[in-house]
XYZ file of C-alpha atoms in Angstrom:
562
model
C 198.403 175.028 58.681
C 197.837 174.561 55.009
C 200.097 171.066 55.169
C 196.970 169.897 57.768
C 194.127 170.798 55.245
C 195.980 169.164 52.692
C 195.822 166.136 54.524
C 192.655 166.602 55.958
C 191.700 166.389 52.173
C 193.654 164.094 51.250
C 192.268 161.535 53.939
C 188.643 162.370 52.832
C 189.242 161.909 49.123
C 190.528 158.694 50.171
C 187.721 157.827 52.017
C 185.053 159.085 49.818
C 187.035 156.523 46.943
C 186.859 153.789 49.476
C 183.204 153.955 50.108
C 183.119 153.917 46.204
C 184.820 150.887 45.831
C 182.858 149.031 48.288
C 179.704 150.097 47.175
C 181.143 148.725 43.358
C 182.245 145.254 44.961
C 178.935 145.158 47.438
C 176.966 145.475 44.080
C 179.103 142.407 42.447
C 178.478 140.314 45.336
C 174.728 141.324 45.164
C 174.393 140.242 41.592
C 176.149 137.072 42.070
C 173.780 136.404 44.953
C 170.606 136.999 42.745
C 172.079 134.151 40.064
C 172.064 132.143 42.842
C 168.545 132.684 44.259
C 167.551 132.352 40.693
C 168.871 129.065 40.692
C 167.321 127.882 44.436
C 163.866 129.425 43.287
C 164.032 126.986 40.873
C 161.523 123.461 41.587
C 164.651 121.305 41.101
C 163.227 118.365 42.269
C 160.158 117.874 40.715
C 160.229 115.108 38.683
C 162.273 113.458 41.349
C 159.145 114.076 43.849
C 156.756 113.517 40.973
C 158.437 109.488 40.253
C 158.811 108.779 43.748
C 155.008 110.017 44.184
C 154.316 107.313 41.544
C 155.926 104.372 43.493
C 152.531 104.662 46.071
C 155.021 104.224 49.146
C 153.378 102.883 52.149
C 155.112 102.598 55.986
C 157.432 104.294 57.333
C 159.015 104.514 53.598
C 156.249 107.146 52.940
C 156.423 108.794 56.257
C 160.317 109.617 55.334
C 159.100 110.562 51.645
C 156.291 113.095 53.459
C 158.811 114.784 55.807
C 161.386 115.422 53.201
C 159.063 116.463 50.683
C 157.447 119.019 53.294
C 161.115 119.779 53.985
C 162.310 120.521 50.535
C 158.801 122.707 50.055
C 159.552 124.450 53.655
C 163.265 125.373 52.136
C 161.835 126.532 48.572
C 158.350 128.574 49.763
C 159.440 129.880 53.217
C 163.463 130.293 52.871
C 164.636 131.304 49.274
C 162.200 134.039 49.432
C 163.068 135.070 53.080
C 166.494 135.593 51.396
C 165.633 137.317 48.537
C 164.267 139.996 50.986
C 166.808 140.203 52.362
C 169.102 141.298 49.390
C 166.697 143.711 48.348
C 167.320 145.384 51.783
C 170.888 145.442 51.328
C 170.671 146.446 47.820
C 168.869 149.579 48.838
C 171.345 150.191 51.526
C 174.366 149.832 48.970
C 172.447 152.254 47.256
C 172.128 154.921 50.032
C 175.812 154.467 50.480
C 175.171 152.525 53.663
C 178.339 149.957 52.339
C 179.350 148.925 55.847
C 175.233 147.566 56.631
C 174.861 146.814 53.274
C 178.026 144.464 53.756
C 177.680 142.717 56.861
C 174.226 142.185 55.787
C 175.675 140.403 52.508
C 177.839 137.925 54.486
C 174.888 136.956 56.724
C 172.961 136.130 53.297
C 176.208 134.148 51.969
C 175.961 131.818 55.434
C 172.007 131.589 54.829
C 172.531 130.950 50.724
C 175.273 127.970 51.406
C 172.906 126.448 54.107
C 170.221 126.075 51.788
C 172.281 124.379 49.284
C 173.378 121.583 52.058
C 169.982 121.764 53.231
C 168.907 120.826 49.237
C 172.076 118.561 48.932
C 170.688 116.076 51.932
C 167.220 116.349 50.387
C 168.528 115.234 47.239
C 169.991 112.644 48.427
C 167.035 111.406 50.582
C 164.962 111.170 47.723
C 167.564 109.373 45.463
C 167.628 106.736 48.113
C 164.017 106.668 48.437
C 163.452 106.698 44.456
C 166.565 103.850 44.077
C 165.546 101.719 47.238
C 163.624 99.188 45.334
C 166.426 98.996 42.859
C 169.229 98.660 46.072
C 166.524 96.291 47.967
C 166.472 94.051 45.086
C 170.459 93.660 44.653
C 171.240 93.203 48.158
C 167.840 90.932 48.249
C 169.322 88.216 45.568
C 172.788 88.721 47.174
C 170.974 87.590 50.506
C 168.969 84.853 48.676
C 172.341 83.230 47.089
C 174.331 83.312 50.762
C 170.661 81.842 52.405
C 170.875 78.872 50.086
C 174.612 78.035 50.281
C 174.354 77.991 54.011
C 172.017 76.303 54.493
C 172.871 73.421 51.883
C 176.444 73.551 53.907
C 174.320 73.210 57.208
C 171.897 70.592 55.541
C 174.776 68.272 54.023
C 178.309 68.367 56.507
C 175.350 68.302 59.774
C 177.674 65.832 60.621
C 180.280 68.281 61.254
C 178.325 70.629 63.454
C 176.925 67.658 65.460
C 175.125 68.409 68.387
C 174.811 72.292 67.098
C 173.181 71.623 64.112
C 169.422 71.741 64.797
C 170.057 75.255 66.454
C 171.918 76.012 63.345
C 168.567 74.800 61.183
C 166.427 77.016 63.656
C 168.705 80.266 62.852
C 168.620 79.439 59.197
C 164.298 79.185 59.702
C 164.857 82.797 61.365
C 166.784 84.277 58.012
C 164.654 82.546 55.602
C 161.258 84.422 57.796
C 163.179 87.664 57.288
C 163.327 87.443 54.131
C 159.333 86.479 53.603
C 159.047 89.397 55.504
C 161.116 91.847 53.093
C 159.303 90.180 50.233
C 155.673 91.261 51.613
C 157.141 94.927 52.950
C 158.326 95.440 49.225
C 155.151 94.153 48.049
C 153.438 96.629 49.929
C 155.658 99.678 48.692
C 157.460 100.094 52.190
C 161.414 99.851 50.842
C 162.518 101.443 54.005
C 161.358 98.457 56.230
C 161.994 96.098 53.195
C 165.860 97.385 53.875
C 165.447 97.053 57.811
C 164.872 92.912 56.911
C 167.181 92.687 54.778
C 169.969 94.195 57.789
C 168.670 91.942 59.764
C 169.168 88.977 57.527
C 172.616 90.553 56.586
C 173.056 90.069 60.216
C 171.855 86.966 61.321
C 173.592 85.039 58.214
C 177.000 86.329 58.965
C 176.203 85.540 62.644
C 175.705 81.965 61.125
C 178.518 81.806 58.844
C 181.204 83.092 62.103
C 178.896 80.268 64.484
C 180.266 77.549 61.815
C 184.027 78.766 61.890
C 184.190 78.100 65.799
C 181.375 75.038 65.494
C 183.624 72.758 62.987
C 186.887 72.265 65.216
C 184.842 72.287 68.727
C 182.694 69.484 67.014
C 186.083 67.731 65.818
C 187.679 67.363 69.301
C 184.463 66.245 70.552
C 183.597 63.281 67.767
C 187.216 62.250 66.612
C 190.408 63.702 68.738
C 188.816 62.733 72.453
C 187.151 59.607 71.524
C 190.324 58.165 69.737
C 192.229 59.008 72.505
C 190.592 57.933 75.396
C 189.650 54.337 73.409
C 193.909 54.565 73.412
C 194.108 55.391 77.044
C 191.551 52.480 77.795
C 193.714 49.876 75.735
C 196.931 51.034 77.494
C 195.551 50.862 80.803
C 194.248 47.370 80.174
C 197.293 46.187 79.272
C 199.458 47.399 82.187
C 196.300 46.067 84.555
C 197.470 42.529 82.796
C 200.662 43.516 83.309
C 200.077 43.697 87.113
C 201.021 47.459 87.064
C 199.857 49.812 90.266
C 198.729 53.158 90.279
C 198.354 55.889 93.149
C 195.367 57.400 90.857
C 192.053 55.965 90.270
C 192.360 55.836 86.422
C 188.426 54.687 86.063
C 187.676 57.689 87.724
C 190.041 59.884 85.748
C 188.147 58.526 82.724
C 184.618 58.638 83.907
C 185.455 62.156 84.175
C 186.707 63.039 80.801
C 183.578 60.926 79.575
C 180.849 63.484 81.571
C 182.951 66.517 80.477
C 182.611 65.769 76.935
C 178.845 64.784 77.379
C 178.249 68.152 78.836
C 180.418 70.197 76.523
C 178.243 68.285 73.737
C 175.216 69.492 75.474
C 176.539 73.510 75.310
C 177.277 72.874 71.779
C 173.991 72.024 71.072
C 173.057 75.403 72.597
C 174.890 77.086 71.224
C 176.980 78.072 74.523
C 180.647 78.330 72.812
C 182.520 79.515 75.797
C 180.934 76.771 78.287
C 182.049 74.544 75.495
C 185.672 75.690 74.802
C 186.237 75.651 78.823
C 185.059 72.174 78.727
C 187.561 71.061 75.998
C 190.308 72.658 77.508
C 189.487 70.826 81.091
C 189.274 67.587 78.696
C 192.306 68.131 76.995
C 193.928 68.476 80.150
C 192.869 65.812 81.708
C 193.593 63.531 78.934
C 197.206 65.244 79.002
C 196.999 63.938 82.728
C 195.734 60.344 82.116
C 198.854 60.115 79.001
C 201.584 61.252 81.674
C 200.544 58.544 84.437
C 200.728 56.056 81.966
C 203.833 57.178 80.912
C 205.036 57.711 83.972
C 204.536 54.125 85.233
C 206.097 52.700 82.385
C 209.227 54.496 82.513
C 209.121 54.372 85.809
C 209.382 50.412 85.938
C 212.180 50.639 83.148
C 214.203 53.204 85.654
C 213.751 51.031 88.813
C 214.629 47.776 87.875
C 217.701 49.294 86.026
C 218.573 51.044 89.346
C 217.710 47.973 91.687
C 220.496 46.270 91.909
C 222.958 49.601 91.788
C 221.005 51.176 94.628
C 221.446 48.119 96.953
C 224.942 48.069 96.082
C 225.312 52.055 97.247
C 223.640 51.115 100.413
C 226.046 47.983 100.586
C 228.898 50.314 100.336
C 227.905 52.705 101.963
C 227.290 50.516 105.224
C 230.927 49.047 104.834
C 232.345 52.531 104.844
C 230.333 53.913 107.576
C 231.461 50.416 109.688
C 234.972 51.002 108.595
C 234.877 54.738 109.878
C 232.766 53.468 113.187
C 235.221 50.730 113.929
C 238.194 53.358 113.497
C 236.129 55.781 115.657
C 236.193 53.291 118.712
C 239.982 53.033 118.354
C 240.725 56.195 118.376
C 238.414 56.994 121.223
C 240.799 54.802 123.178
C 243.561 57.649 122.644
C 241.530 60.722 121.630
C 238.262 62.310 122.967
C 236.503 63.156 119.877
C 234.059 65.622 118.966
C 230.375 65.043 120.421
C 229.170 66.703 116.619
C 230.830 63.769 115.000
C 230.072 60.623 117.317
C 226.447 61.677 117.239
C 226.572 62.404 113.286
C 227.919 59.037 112.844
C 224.825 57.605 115.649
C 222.354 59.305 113.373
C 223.716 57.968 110.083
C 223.688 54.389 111.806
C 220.029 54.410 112.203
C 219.070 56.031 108.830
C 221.443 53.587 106.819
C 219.000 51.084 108.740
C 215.688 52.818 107.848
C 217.018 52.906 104.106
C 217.811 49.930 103.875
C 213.856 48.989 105.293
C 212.437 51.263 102.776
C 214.561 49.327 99.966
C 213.773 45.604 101.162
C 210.028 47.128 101.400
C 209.792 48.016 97.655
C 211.773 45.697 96.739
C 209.103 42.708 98.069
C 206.528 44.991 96.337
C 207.941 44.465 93.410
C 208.317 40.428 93.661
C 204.464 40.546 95.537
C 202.892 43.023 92.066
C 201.715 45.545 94.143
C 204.565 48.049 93.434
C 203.631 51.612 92.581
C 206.466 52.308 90.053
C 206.912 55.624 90.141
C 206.556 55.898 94.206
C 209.434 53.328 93.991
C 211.541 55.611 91.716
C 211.110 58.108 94.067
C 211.866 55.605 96.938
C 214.604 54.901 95.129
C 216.112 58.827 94.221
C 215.420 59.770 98.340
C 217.656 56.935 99.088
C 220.642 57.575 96.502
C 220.245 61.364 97.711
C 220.532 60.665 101.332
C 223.240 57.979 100.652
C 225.140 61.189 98.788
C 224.553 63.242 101.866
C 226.084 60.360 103.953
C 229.145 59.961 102.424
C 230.210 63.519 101.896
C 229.667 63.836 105.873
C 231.399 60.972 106.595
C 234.433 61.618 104.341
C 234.170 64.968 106.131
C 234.465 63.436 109.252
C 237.107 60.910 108.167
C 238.898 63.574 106.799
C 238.814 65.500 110.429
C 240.247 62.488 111.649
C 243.149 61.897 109.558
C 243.528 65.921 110.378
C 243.494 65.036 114.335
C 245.906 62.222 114.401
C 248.171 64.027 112.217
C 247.596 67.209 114.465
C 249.173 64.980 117.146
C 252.546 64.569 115.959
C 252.566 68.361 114.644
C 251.822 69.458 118.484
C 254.827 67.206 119.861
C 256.862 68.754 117.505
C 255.979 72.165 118.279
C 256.056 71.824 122.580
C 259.461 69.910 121.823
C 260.814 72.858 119.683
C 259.055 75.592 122.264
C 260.866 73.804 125.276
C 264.011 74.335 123.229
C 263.731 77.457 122.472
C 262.847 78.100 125.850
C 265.787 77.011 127.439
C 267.581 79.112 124.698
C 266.046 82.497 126.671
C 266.987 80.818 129.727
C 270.472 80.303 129.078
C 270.603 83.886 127.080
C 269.729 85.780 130.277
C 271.715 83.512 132.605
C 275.063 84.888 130.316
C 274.476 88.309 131.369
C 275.514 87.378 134.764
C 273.177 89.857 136.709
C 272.167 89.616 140.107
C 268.103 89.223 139.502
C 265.158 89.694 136.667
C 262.356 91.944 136.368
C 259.305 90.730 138.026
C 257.126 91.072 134.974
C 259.920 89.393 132.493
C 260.148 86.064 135.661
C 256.173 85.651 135.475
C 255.711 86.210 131.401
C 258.761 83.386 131.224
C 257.340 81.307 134.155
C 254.047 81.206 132.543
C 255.485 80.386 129.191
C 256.888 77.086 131.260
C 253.522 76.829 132.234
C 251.968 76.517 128.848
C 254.760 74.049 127.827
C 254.678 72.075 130.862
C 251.009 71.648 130.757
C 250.998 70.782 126.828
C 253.143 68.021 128.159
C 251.061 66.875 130.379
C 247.873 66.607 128.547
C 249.281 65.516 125.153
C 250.870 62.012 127.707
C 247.105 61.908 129.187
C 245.511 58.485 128.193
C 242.771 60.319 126.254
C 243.722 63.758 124.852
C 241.614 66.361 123.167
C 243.419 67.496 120.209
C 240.903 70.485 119.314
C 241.383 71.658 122.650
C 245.482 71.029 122.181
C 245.426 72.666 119.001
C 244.526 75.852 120.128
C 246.644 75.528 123.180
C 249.736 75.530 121.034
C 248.794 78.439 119.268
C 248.202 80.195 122.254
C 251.829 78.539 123.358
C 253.676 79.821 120.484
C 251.926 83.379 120.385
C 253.466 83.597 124.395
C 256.786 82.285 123.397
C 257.494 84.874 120.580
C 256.450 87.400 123.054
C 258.861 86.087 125.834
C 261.834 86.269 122.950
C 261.195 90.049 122.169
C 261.165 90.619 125.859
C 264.703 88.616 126.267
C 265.943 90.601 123.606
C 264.280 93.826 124.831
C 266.002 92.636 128.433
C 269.593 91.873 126.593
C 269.492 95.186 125.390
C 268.240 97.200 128.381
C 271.000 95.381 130.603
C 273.733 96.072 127.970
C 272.693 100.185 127.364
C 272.435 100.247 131.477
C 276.018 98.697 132.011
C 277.481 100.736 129.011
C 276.166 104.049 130.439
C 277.440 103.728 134.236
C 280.639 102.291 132.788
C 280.364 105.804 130.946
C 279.448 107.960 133.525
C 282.379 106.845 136.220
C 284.300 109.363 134.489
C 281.976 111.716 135.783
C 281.482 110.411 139.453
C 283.107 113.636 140.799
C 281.697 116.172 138.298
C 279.253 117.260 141.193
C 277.580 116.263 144.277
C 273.999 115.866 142.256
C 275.379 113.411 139.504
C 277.465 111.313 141.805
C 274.370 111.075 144.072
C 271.726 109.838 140.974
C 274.774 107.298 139.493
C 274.855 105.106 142.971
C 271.348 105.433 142.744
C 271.069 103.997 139.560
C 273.784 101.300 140.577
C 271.349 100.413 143.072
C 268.372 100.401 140.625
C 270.468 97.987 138.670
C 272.113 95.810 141.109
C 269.579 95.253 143.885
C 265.939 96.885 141.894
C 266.978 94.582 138.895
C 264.655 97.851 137.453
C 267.009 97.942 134.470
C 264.437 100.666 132.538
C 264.463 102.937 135.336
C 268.387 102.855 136.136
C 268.566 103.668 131.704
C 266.284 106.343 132.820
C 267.968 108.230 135.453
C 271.738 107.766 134.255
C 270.887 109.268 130.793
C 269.544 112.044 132.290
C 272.591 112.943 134.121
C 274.553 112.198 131.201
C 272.763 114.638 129.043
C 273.010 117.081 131.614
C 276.579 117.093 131.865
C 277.578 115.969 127.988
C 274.733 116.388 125.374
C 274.540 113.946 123.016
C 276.236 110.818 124.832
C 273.620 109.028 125.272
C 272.863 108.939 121.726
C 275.856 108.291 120.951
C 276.679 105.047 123.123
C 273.188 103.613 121.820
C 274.241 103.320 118.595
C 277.506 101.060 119.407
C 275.113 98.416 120.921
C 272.423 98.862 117.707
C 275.669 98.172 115.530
């Protein structure tokens, strides 16, 4: 119980020396506020308001000079002493040992203090600029002056330079020099405020001037020198390749008439002024210029290129006639022996006829050239179509020729092959007449007799008058595919036969072994000998075998593997 008093006491003492100390530091704050007031009570700006009273302001100059002056009086008369109220109130509650009022009150009078001392800071500053404004005006208004009179000496002596733009240019100088009359009689008349609004305005309008001059000077350039010089050069040119007979696909007078009422009208925007109607109008004249240069050019080089390639390109079609008559001549031969492919006899039709119609379209230009009325450069082009469809010619041609060379040489490789088929044929003949039996398989007589078939009729067609080698071809694929076929069935059928005669040579030992096994051995015989079924005798005798020795069978297939 006592260890609770004691702290019940000790919290109060601390308390009680807490309020102490804030009252102590409330008070410090409180007489550091009072300095202050001292200071704002003070009528800091009176001479200022007294020298600017002086100046007799008139316009809106004085209307700004009455509003902060009955600003600055509002702060001083109506404010500070608010304040000062204020931290008597809070002095008597520090006093009364009211510390936590008297101290939130303090901090509301710190925020009201510093906001009078911004508040006197702009008025200050106000009144500097009013009291210096005649001073500023006057600086800014010989600055002003000086960059008036150097522009418009640059405007008055290089006019040349601005062409078109330059009376504008004298009107917007007329404007700057009536600003600054009208500065001169502001000042006059103690307004410094408007005084400064003309001379922003002038500020204005001359740099607007001095920018209009940068963009001016090479507009004006293109328009009086570059496109005049060059379309007096495109004129000369022209003249001389109209003396010169030349032809061209484009009006050229037109062209130029063009680029001449472009850069009339893009002298006319100038002169207003109107820079991006007269940059799109250069850049239209530029490129029409660029135009007019490349015709010319391109007619000239184009007469260089085609009668350079004149003689070469009737040579190509020369050539390439003899070849395509040498290939059509060996056509109609060979059609004699071979029916060829209906792609290639009406590839070699259509070639005809356009080796005619190039050959037109040359002789054309050509006589254009001798008669002057040749458009070079549609001749070049002329010219390139023919060379390119003379390429296209040949390579199908020499494709064709080359399927030719393949056919006839396809001949002699299919007489080969039937030859060494019919031989080999007769080989499977002969190898199934030495195993001596009494008949073949159905399936193995058809598969051979159809083999015979394919040979036979390969025969046949390759001694027709007119043969189709495409179709041949794949005949003796087909031919060869049924002949290998037909030799692993002979050798299937050797080896059958031999297994069959092996095991009932075998199994005669066993003929009396039982009434079951003697019975399926003669009918196996008879499978064999009369059936000719020689995988259904292998069958039924291994069977039997296995039934009555395990293992035999096995056993006498691998002597006939070995």
């Amino acid at each position: 119980m006592s260890i609770i008093i004691i702290v019940i006491i000790l919290l109060v003492l601390i308390f009680l020396w807490y309020m102490w100390f804030l009252q102590k530091k409330n008070a410090g704050v409180l007489n550091g506020y009072k300095d202050n007031i001292t200071d704002l009570k003070e009528d800091r700006f009176k001479d200022k308001i007294k020298k600017i009273e002086d100046m007799n302001l008139t316009g809106s100059s004085s209307e700004r000079f009455v509003s902060v002056k009955k600003e600055y009086f509002q702060e001083l008369n109506e404010v500070v002493p608010d304040i000062s109220t204020d931290m008597r109130k809070a002095d008597y509650k520090n006093t009364q040992f009211r510390v936590f009022g008297a101290n939130k009150q303090l901090k509301a009078i710190a925020t009201r203090i510093s906001d009078v001392e911004s508040k006197f800071s702009e008025i200050e500053s106000s009144l500097d600029n009013l009291s210096n404004s005649d001073e500023q005006n006057a600086l800014r208004r010989d600055e002003l002056h000086k960059n008036y009179q150097l522009l418009r000496k640059q405007v008055l002596t290089q006019s040349f330079d601005y062409g078109s733009a330059a009376d504008n240019l004298e009107d917007e100088l007329s404007e700057v020099a009536t600003l600054l009359d009208e500065e001169e009689t502001s000042t006059k008349n103690g307004d410094h405020l408007e005084a400064s609004q003309y001379l922003d305005d002038a500020r204005v309008k001359i740099a607007l001037i001095t920018d209009q001059l940068k963009v001016i000077e090479p507009l004006h350039h293109d328009l009086n020198e570059v496109f005049p010089g060059q379309v007096e050069e495109i004129n000369d040119v022209y003249q001389k390749l109209l003396n010169q007979q030349y032809q061209f696909e484009d009006n050229i007078a037109d062209l130029m008439n063009s680029v001449q009422e472009n850069m009339i009208k893009s002298d006319n925007a100038l002169g207003e002024l109107d820079f991006d109607d007269t940059s799109k109008l250069n850049d239209d004249i530029k490129e029409k210029i660029e135009n007019l240069y490349d015709i010319l050019t391109l007619e000239v080089e184009a007469k260089q290129s085609v009668l350079k390639q004149q003689k070469p390109v009737l040579d190509y079609i020369n050539h390439a006639n003899y070849q395509h008559n040498k290939l059509e001549h060996r056509m109609q031969e060979l059609e004699e022996h071979y029916i060829l492919k209906k792609n290639d006899t009406n590839e070699i039709e259509d070639n005809r006829k356009e080796l005619i119609s190039l050959r037109e379209d040359y002789d054309q230009e050509v006589q254009d050239i001798a008669d002057k009325k040749v458009v070079y450069s549609h001749a070049e082009v002329t010219f390139k179509d023919i060379i390119e469809k003379l390429d296209r010619i040949e390579e199908e041609e020499k494709s064709i020729n080359d399927s030719l060379n393949q056919m006839v040489s396809s001949e002699s490789i299919a007489i080969n092959s039937v030859n060494q088929y019919s031989k080999r044929l007769e080989i499977q003949k002969k190898i199934v007449e030495q195993l001596r039996l009494n008949g073949l398989p159905d399936y193995y007589l058809d598969y051979f007799y159809m083999v015979y078939d394919e040979i036979n009729k390969l025969y046949d067609e390759l001694g027709s008058k007119q043969i189709n080698m495409e179709d041949i071809s794949k005949q003796v694929i087909v031919a060869q595919e049924d002949l290998e076929n037909l030799v692993q069935k002979t050798t299937e059928l050797k080896q059958k036969v031999s297994l069959a005669e092996k095991l009932l040579q075998y199994a005669n030992r066993y003929g009396n072994h039982d009434d079951n096994f003697k019975d399926q051995l003669e009918r196996s015989k008879s499978i064999f000998d009369n059936d000719y079924d020689y995988n259904k005798a292998v069958e039924i005798i291994s069977k039997e075998l296995e039934r009555v020795e395990p293992g035999s069978v096995e056993r006498i297939k691998e002597t006939i593997n070995a």
